[in-house]
Tab-separated table of C-alpha atoms in Angstrom:
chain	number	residue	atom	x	y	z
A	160	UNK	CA	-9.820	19.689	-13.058
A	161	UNK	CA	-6.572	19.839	-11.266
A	162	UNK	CA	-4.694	23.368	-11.295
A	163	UNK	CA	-1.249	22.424	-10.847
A	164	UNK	CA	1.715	22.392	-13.334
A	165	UNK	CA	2.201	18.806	-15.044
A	166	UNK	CA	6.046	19.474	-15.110
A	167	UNK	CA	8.846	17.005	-15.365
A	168	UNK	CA	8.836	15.872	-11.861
A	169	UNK	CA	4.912	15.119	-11.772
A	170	UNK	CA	5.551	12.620	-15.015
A	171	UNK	CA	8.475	11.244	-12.571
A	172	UNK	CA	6.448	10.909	-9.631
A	173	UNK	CA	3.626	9.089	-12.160
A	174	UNK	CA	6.146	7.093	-13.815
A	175	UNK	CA	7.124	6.104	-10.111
A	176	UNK	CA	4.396	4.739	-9.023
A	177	UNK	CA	3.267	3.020	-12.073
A	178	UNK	CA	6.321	1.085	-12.091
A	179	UNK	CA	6.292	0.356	-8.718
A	180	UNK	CA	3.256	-1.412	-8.921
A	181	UNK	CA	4.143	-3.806	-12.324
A	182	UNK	CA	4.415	-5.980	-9.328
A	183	UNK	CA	3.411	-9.174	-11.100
A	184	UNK	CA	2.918	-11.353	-8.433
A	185	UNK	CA	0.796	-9.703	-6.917
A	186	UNK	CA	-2.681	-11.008	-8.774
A	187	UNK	CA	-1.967	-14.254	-7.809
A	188	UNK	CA	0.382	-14.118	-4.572
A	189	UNK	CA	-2.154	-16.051	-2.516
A	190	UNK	CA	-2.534	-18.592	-4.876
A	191	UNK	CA	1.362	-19.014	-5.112
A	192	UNK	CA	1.363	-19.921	-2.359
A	193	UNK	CA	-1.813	-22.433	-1.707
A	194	UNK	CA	0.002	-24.240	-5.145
A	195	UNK	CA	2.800	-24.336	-2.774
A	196	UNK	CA	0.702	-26.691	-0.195
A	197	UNK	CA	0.628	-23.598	2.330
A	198	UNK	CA	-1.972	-23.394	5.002
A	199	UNK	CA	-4.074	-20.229	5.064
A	200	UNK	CA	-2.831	-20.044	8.657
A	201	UNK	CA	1.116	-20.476	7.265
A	202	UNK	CA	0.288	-17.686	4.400
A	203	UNK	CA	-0.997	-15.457	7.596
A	204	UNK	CA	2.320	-16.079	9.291
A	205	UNK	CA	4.518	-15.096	6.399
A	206	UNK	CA	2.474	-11.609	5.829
A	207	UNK	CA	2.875	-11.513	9.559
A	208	UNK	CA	6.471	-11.846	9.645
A	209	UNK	CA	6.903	-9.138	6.724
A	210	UNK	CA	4.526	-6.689	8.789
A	211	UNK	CA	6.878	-7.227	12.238
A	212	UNK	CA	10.116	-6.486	10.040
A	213	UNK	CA	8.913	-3.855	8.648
A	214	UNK	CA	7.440	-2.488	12.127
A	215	UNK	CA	10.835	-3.521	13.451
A	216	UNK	CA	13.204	-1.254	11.015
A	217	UNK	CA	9.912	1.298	9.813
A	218	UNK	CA	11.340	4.362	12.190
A	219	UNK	CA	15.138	3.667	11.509
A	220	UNK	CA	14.595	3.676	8.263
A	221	UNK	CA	12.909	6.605	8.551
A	222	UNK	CA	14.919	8.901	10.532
A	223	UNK	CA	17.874	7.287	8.012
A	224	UNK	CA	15.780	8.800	4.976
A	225	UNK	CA	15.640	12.021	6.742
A	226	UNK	CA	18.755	12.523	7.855
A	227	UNK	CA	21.019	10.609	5.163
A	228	UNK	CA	18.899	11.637	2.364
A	229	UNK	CA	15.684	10.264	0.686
A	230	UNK	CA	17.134	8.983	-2.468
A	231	UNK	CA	19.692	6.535	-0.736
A	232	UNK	CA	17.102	5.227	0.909
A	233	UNK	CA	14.594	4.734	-2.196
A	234	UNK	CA	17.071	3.035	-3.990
A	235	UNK	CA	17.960	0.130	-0.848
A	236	UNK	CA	14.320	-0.068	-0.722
A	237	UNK	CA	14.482	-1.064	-4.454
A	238	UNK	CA	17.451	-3.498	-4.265
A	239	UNK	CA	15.324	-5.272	-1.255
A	240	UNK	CA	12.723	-6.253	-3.090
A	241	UNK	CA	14.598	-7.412	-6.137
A	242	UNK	CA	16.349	-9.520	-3.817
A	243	UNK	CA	13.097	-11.000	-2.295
A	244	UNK	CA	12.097	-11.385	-5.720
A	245	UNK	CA	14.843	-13.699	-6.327
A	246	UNK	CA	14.485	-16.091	-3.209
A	247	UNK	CA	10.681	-16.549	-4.334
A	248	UNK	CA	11.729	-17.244	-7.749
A	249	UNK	CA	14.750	-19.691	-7.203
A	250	UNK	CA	14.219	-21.667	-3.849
A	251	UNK	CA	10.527	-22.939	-3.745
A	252	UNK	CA	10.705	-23.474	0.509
A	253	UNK	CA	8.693	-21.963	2.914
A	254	UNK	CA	11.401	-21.259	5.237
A	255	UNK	CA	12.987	-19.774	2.373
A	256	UNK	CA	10.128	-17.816	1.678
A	257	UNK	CA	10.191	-16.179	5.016
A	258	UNK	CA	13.791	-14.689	4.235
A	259	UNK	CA	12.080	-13.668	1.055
A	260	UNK	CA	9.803	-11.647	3.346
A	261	UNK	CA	12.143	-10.387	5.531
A	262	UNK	CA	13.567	-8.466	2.607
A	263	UNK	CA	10.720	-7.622	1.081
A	264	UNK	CA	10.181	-6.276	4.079
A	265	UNK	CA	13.034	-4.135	4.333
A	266	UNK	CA	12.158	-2.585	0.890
A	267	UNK	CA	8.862	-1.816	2.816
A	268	UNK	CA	10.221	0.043	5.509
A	269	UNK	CA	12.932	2.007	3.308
A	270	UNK	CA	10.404	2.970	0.244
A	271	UNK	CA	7.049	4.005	3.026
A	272	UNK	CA	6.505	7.277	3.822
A	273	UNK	CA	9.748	8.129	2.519
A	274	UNK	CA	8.561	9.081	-1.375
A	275	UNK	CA	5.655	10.525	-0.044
A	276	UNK	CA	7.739	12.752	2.175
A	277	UNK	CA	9.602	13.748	-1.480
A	278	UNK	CA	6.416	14.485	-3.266
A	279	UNK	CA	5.110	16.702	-0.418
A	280	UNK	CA	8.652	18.445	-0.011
A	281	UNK	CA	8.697	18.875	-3.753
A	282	UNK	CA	4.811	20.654	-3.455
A	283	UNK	CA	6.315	22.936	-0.314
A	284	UNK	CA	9.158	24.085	-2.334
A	285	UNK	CA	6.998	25.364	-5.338
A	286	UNK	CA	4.390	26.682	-3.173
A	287	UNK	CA	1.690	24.367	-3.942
A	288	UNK	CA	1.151	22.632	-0.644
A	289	UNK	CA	-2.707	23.841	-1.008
A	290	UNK	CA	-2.834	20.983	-3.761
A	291	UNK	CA	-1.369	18.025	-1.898
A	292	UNK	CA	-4.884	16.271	-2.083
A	293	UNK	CA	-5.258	16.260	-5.730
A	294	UNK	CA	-1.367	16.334	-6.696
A	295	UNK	CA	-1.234	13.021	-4.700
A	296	UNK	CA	-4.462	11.419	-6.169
A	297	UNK	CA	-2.962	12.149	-9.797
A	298	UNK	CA	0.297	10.439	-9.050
A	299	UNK	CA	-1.469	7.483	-6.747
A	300	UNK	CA	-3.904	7.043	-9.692
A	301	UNK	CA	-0.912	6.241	-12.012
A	302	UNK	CA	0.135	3.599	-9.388
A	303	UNK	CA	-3.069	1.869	-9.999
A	304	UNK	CA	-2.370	1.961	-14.104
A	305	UNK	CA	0.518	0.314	-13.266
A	306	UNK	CA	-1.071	-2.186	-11.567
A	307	UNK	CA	-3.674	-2.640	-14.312
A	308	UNK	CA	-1.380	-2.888	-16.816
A	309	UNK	CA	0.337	-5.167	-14.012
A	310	UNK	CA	-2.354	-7.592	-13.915
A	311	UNK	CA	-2.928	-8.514	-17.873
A	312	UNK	CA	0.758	-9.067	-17.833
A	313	UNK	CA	0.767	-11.253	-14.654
A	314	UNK	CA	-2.109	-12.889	-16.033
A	315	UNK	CA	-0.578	-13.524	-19.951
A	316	UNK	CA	2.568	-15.298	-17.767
A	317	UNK	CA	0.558	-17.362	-15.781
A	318	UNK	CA	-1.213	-18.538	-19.014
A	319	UNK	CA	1.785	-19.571	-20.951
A	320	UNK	CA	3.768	-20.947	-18.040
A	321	UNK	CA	0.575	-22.644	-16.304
A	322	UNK	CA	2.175	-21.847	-13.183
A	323	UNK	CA	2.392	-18.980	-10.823
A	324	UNK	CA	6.074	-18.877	-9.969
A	325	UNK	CA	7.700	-17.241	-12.725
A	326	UNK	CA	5.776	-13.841	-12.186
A	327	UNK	CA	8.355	-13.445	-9.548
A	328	UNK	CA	11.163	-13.426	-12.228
A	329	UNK	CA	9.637	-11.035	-14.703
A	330	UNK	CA	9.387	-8.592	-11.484
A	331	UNK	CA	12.863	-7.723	-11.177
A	332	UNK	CA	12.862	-5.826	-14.608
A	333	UNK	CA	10.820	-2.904	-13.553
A	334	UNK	CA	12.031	-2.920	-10.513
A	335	UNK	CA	15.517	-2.320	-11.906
A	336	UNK	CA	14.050	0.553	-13.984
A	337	UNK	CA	12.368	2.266	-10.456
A	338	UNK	CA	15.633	2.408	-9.377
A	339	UNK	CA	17.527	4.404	-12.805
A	340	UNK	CA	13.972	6.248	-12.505
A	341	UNK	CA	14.859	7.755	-8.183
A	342	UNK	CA	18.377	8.080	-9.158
A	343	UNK	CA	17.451	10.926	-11.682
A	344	UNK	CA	15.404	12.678	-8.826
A	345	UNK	CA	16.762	16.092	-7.967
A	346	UNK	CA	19.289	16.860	-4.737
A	347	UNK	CA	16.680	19.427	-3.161
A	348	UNK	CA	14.060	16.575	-2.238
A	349	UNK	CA	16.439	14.666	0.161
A	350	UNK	CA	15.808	16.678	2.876
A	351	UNK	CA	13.255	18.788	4.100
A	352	UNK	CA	14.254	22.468	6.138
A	353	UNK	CA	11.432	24.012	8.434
A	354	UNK	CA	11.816	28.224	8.001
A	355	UNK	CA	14.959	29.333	8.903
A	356	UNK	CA	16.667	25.632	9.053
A	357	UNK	CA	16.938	25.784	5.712
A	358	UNK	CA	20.936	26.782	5.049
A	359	UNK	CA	23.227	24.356	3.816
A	360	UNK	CA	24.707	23.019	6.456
A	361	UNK	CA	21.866	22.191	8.426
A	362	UNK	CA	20.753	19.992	5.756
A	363	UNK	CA	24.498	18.119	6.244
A	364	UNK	CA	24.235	17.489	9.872
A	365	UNK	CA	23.648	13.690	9.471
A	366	UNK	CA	23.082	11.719	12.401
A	367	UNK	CA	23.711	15.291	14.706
A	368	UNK	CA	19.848	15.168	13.666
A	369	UNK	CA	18.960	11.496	14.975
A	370	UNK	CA	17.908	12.583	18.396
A	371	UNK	CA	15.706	15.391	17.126
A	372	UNK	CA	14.067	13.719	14.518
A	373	UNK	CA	13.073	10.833	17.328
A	374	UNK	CA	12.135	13.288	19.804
A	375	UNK	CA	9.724	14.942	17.637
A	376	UNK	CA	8.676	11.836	16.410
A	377	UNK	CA	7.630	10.967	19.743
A	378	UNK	CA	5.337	14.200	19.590
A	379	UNK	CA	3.456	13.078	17.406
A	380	UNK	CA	1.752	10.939	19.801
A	381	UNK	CA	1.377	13.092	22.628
A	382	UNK	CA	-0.983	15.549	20.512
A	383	UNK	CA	-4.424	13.641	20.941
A	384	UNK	CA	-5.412	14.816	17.338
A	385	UNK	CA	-2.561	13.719	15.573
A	386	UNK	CA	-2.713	10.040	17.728
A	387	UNK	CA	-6.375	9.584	16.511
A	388	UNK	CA	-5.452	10.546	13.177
A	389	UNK	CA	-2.718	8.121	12.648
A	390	UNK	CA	-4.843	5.577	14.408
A	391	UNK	CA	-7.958	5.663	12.420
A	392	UNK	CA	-5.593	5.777	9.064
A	393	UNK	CA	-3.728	3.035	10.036
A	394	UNK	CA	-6.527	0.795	11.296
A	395	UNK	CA	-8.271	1.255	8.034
A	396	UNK	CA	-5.809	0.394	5.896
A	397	UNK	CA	-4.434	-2.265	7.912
A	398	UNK	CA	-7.957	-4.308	7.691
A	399	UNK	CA	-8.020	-3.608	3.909
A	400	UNK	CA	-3.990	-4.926	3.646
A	401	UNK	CA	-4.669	-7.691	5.536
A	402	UNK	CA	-7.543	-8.905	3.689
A	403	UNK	CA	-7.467	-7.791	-0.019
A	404	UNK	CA	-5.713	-10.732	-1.184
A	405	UNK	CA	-8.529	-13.239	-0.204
A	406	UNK	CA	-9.899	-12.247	-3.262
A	407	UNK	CA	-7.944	-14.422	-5.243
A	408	UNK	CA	-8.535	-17.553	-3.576
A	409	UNK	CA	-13.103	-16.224	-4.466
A	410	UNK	CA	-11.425	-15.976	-8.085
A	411	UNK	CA	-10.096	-18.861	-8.482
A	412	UNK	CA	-13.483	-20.735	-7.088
A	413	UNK	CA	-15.381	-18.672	-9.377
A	414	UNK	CA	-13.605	-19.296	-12.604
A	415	UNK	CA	-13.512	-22.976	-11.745
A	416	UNK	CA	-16.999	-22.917	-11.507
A	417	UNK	CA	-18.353	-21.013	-14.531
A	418	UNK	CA	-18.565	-23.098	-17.764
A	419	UNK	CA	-16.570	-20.693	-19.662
A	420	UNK	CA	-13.457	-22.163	-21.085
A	421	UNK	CA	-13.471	-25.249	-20.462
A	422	UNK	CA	-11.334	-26.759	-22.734
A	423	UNK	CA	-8.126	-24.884	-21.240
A	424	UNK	CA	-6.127	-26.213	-17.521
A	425	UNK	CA	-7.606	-24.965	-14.312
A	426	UNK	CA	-4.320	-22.038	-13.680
A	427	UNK	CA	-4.941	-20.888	-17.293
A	428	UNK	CA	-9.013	-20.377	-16.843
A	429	UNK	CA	-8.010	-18.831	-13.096
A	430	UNK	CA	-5.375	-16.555	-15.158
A	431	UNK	CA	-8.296	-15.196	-17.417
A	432	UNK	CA	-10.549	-14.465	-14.886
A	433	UNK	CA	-8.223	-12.682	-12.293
A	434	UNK	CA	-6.569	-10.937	-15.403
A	435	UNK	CA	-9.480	-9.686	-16.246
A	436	UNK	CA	-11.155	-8.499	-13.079
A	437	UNK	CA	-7.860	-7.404	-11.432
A	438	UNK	CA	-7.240	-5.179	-14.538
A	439	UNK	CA	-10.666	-3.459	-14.380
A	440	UNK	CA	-10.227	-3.249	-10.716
A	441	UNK	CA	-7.187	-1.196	-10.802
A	442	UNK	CA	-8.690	1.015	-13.850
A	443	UNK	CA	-11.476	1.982	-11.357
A	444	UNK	CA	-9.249	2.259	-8.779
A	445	UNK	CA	-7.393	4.491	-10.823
A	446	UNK	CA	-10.294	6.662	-11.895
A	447	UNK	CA	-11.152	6.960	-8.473
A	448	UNK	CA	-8.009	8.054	-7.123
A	449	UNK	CA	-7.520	10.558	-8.815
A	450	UNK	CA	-10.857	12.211	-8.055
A	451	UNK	CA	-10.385	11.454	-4.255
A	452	UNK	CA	-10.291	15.559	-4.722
A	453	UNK	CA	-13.340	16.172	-6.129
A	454	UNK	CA	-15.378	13.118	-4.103
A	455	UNK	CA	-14.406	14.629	-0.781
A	456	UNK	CA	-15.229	18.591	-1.788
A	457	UNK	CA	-18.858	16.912	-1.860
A	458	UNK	CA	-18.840	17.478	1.687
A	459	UNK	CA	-18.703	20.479	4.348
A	460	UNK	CA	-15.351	19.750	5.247
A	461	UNK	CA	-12.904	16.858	5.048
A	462	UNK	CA	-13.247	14.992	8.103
A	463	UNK	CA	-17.294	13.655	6.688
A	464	UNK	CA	-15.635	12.411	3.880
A	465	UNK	CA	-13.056	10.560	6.038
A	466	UNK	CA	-15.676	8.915	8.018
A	467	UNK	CA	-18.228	7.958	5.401
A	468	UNK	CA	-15.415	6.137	3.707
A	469	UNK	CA	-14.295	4.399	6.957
A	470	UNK	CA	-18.205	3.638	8.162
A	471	UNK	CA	-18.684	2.277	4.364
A	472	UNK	CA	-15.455	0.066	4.168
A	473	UNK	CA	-16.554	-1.748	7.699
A	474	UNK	CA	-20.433	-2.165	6.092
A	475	UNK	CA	-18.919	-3.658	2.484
A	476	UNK	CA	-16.166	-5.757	4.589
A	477	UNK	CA	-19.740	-7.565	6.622
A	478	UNK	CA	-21.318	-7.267	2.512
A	479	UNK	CA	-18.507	-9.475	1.369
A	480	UNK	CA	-18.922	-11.609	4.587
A	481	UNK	CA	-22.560	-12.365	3.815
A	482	UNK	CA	-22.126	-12.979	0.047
A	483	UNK	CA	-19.596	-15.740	0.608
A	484	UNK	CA	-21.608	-17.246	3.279
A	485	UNK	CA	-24.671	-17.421	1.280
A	486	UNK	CA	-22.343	-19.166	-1.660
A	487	UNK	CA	-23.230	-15.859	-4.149
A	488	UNK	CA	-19.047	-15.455	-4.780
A	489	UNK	CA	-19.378	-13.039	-8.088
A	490	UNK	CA	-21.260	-10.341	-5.887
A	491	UNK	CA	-18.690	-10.747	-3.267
A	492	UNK	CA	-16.104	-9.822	-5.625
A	493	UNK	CA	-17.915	-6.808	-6.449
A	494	UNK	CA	-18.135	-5.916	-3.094
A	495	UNK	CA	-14.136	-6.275	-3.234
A	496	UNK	CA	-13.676	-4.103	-5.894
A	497	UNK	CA	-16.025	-1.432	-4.045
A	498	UNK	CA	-13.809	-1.957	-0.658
A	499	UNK	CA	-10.549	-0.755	-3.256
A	500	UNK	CA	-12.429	1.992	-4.446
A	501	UNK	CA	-13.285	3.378	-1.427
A	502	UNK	CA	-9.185	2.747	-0.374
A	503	UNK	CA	-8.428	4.769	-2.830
A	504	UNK	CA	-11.281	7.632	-2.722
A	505	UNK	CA	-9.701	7.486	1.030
A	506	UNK	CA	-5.601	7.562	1.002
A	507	UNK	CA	-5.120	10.715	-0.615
A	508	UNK	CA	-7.095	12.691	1.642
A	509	UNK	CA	-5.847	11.116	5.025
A	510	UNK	CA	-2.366	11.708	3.353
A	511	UNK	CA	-3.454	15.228	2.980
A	512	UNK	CA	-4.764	15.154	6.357
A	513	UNK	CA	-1.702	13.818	8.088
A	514	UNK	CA	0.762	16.096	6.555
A	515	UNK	CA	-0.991	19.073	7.698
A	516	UNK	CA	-0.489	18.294	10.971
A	517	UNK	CA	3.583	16.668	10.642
A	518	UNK	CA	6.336	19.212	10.762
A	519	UNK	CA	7.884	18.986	7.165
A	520	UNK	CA	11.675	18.358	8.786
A	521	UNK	CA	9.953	14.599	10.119
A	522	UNK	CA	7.634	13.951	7.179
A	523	UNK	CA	9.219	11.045	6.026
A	524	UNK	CA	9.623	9.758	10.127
A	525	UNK	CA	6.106	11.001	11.232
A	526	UNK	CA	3.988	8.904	7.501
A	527	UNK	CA	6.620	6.058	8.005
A	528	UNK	CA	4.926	6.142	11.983
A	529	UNK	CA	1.770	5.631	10.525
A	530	UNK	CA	3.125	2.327	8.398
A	531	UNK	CA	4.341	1.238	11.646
A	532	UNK	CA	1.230	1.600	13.259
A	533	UNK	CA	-0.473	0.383	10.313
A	534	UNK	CA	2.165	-2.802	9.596
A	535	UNK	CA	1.687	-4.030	13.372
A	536	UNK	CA	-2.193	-4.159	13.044
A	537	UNK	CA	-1.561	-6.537	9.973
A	538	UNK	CA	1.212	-8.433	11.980
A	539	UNK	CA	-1.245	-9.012	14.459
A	540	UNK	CA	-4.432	-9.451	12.325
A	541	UNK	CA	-2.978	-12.036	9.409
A	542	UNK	CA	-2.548	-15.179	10.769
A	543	UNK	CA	-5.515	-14.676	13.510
A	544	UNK	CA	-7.540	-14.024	10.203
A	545	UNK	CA	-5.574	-17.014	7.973
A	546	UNK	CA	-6.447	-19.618	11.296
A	547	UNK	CA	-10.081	-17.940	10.864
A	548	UNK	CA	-10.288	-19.447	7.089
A	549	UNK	CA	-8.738	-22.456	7.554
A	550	UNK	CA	-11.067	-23.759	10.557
A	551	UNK	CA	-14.225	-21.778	9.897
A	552	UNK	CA	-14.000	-20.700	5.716
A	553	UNK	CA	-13.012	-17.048	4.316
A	554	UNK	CA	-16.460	-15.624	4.617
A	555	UNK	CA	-16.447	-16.096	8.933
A	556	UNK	CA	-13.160	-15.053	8.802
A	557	UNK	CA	-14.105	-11.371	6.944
A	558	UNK	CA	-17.066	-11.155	9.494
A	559	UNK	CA	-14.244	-11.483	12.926
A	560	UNK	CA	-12.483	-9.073	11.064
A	561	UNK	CA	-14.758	-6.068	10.440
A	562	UNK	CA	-15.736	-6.266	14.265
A	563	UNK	CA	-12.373	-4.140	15.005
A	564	UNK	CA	-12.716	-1.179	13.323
A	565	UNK	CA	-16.717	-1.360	13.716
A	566	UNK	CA	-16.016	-1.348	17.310
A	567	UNK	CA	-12.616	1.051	17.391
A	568	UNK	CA	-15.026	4.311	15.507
A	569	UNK	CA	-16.590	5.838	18.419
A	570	UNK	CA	-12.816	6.051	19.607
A	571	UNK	CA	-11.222	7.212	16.893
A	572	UNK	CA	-13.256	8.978	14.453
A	573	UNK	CA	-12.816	12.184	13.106
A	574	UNK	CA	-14.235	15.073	14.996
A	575	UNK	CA	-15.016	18.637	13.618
A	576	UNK	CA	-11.898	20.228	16.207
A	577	UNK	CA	-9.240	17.602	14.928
C-alpha cells in the first residue's frame, strides 16, 4: 500500500489526469478518419506532422515552462488543444486537419514533461522524492479512469450520432475544466530551485535563465547513462504511440464480423464493441499503473524490471503480428491490451528512473527531451508504418515495426552501473 499523504494536491494531480484523458476521440480517432476516405499512409502523415511540431517547439516550450513558470504554460497547452478540437469538429478537410494537428501539437509540447516536472517538484518540496514511483503510478492510474470513463462516453456518442465526428465537440468541455483545474495549482510548483538557488529572486530571473537551462540540457546527452536512458524510454514508447491506435481499425473488423447485434448500423455495433473493450482496457490499465510499484519491487533492482517490460512489449508487438496474419483478430486484441498493460507497469518507473538522474532546476526541459526524442521516432515511424498497412495489411506492418527496438536492445538496455 502506498505511504504517502493523499492531501489536496494528490486529488488535484488525480483529477488532472483523469480529465485530461476524457479525450473522446480518442477510441475511435483512426476510424475518423478512414470514414473520412483517408489512406492509412495519409493518417501516418498527419500523426507524423503532429510528432515534427511537437519535436519542433518540445525544448522551447520547455525551457519557457521553466523559466516563465509551469502553470502559464499548462494552461496554452490546454487552449491548443481546444482549438484543434474545433478545426476537427467544424471543417471536415484533410488539409484542415493538418492545422488541427499542428495545434494539437502545440498543446503537446506545452503540457509534456512540464506537469510531470510539477508533480516531482511538489514530492521534493515535502520530502517525499523516495515515493516518486508509486506517487506517480497513483496519479497516472487516475489518467487511465479517465480514459475508461472516456471510452463508454465516446462510445454512447458515437451510438446516438452514428458518426464519429461529434466526439470532437463534446471534448472541449473537459478540457475547459483542466484548465480552471491548473489555474488553482499553487505558486511554489512553477519553478524548481536546486540547494542554495532557491531565494526569490532567482526564481524571477526569466529568460537570464534561457542559456543555462539549454546548456544543461545539452548535458544530458553527454552522460552515456542518462543518453541510453532517454533512448530506451523513448524508443519504447514511441513504437507503442505509433501503433496503439491500429487497434481500432481490428475492432471494427471484429464487431462487423460477430453475429451479435445485428439488427443495429455498422458505426453503432463498432461503438459497442470498442466501448466496451476500450473501457476494460483502461480499467486494467489503471489497475496496473498504479501497482507499477509493487510489480517492479518483484525484482533485485529496477533496471530487470525495465528490461523484462521492454523484451516483453517487442515479443507481444510480433504476438499481435502473428494473430492478425493467421486471421485470429480477438486474440490479437488481447495481445493489445497486454502491450498497454505492460506501458503502463513501465512509465512510472522509467519516470522514476529519469528524474533521478535530471537536475530538478531542468526537470521540465530534461522529460520534455525525452518527448522530443520520443515524438521524432513516431514522426519518423507513422507513415513508414501507415504505407506498411496500406500495401502489405496491418499485421506485416506490426512485424517491420517490432524489428527496431528488437534490434536497438543490445545497445541500449539497462545495465546494472546505469
Amino acid at each position: 500500500m502506498a505511504q504517502f499523504n493523499k492531501d489536496l494536491q494528490y486529488w488535484k494531480f488525480s483529477l488532472y489526469g483523469f480529465v485530461k484523458n476524457l479525450q473522446f476521440f480518442d477510441p475511435f480517432l483512426i476510424l475518423f478518419f478512414r470514414e473520412m476516405g483517408i489512406s492509412f499512409f495519409q493518417i501516418g502523415v498527419l500523426y507524423s506532422v503532429r510528432e515534427i511540431i511537437t519535436n519542433i517547439t518540445e525544448i522551447p516550450t520547455g525551457v519557457l515552462a521553466d523559466t516563465l513558470g509551469r502553470r502559464s504554460a499548462m494552461l496554452f497547452a490546454f487552449a491548443s488543444y481546444i482549438v484543434s478540437f474545433a478545426l476537427f469538429y467544424l471543417f471536415p478537410n484533410y488539409w484542415v486537419y493538418i492545422g488541427a494537428m499542428m495545434f494539437f501539437a502545440l498543446g503537446e509540447s506545452f503540457r509534456s514533461g512540464t506537469h510531470k516536472a510539477m508533480i516531482m517538484e511538489y514530492l521534493k518540496i515535502h520530502n517525499m522524492a523516495d515515493q516518486k514511483v508509486a506517487y506517480y503510478g497513483h496519479t497516472r492510474a487516475w489518467s487511465q479512469r479517465g480514459s475508461a470513463i472516456s471510452a463508454l462516453i465516446a462510445a454512447l456518442l458515437v451510438f446516438f450520432s452514428g458518426s464519429y465526428r461529434s466526439v470532437f465537440l463534446w471534448s472541449i468541455l473537459p478540457y475547459l475544466a483542466g484548465m480552471i483545474l491548473i489555474a488553482s495549482y499553487p505558486k511554489e510548483l512553477d519553478f524548481s530551485c536546486d540547494e542554495e538557488e532557491c531565494d526569490e529572486e532567482q526564481r524571477k530571473k526569466g529568460w537570464k535563465d534561457v542559456v543555462t537551462t539549454i546548456r544543461n540540457f545539452i548535458g544530458l546527452f553527454t552522460e552515456p547513462k542518462v543518453r541510453r536512458a532517454l533512448i530506451n524510454s523513448s524508443l519504447f514508447d514511441g513504437v507503442f504511440k505509433t501503433i496503439k491506435d491500429y487497434v481500432q481499425p481490428i475492432l471494427k473488423n471484429l464487431a462487423l464480423a460477430l453475429p451479435l447485434f445485428t439488427m443495429l448500423g455498422g458505426n453503432q455495433r463498432v461503438a459497442i464493441m470498442s466501448g466496451v473493450v476500450y473501457t476494460i482496457l483502461y480499467l486494467l490499465t489503471s489497475i496496473a499503473s498504479s501497482r507499477a510499484s509493487r510489480f517492479h519491487s518483484m525484482f533485485s533492482d529496477r533496471i530487470t524490471g525495465l528490461n523484462i517490460t521492454y523484451v516483453s512489449g517487442v515479443v507481444v508487438v510480433v504476438g499481435i503480428a502473428f494473430f492478425l496474419n493467421v486471421n485470429i483478430p480477438a486474440l490479437a486484441v488481447l495481445l493489445f491490451v497486454i502491450y498497454y498493460l505492460l506501458e503502463n507497469l513501465r512509465r512510472p518507473a522509467t519516470l522514476g528512473f529519469l528524474s533521478d538522474r535530471i537536475k530538478g532546476s531542468v526537470m521540465a526541459t530534461g522529460l520534455s527531451g525525452e518527448s522530443q526524442l520520443k515524438t521524432l521516432m513516431i514522426a519518423v515511424m507513422s507513415p513508414l508504418f501507415g504505407l506498411a498497412a496500406d500495401r502489405f495489411g496491418i499485421g506485416p506492418a506490426m512485424l517491420l515495426v517490432a524489428l527496431i527496438p528488437a534490434l536497438m536492445y543490445p545497445l541500449i538496455r539497462f545495465r546494472t552501473e546505469a
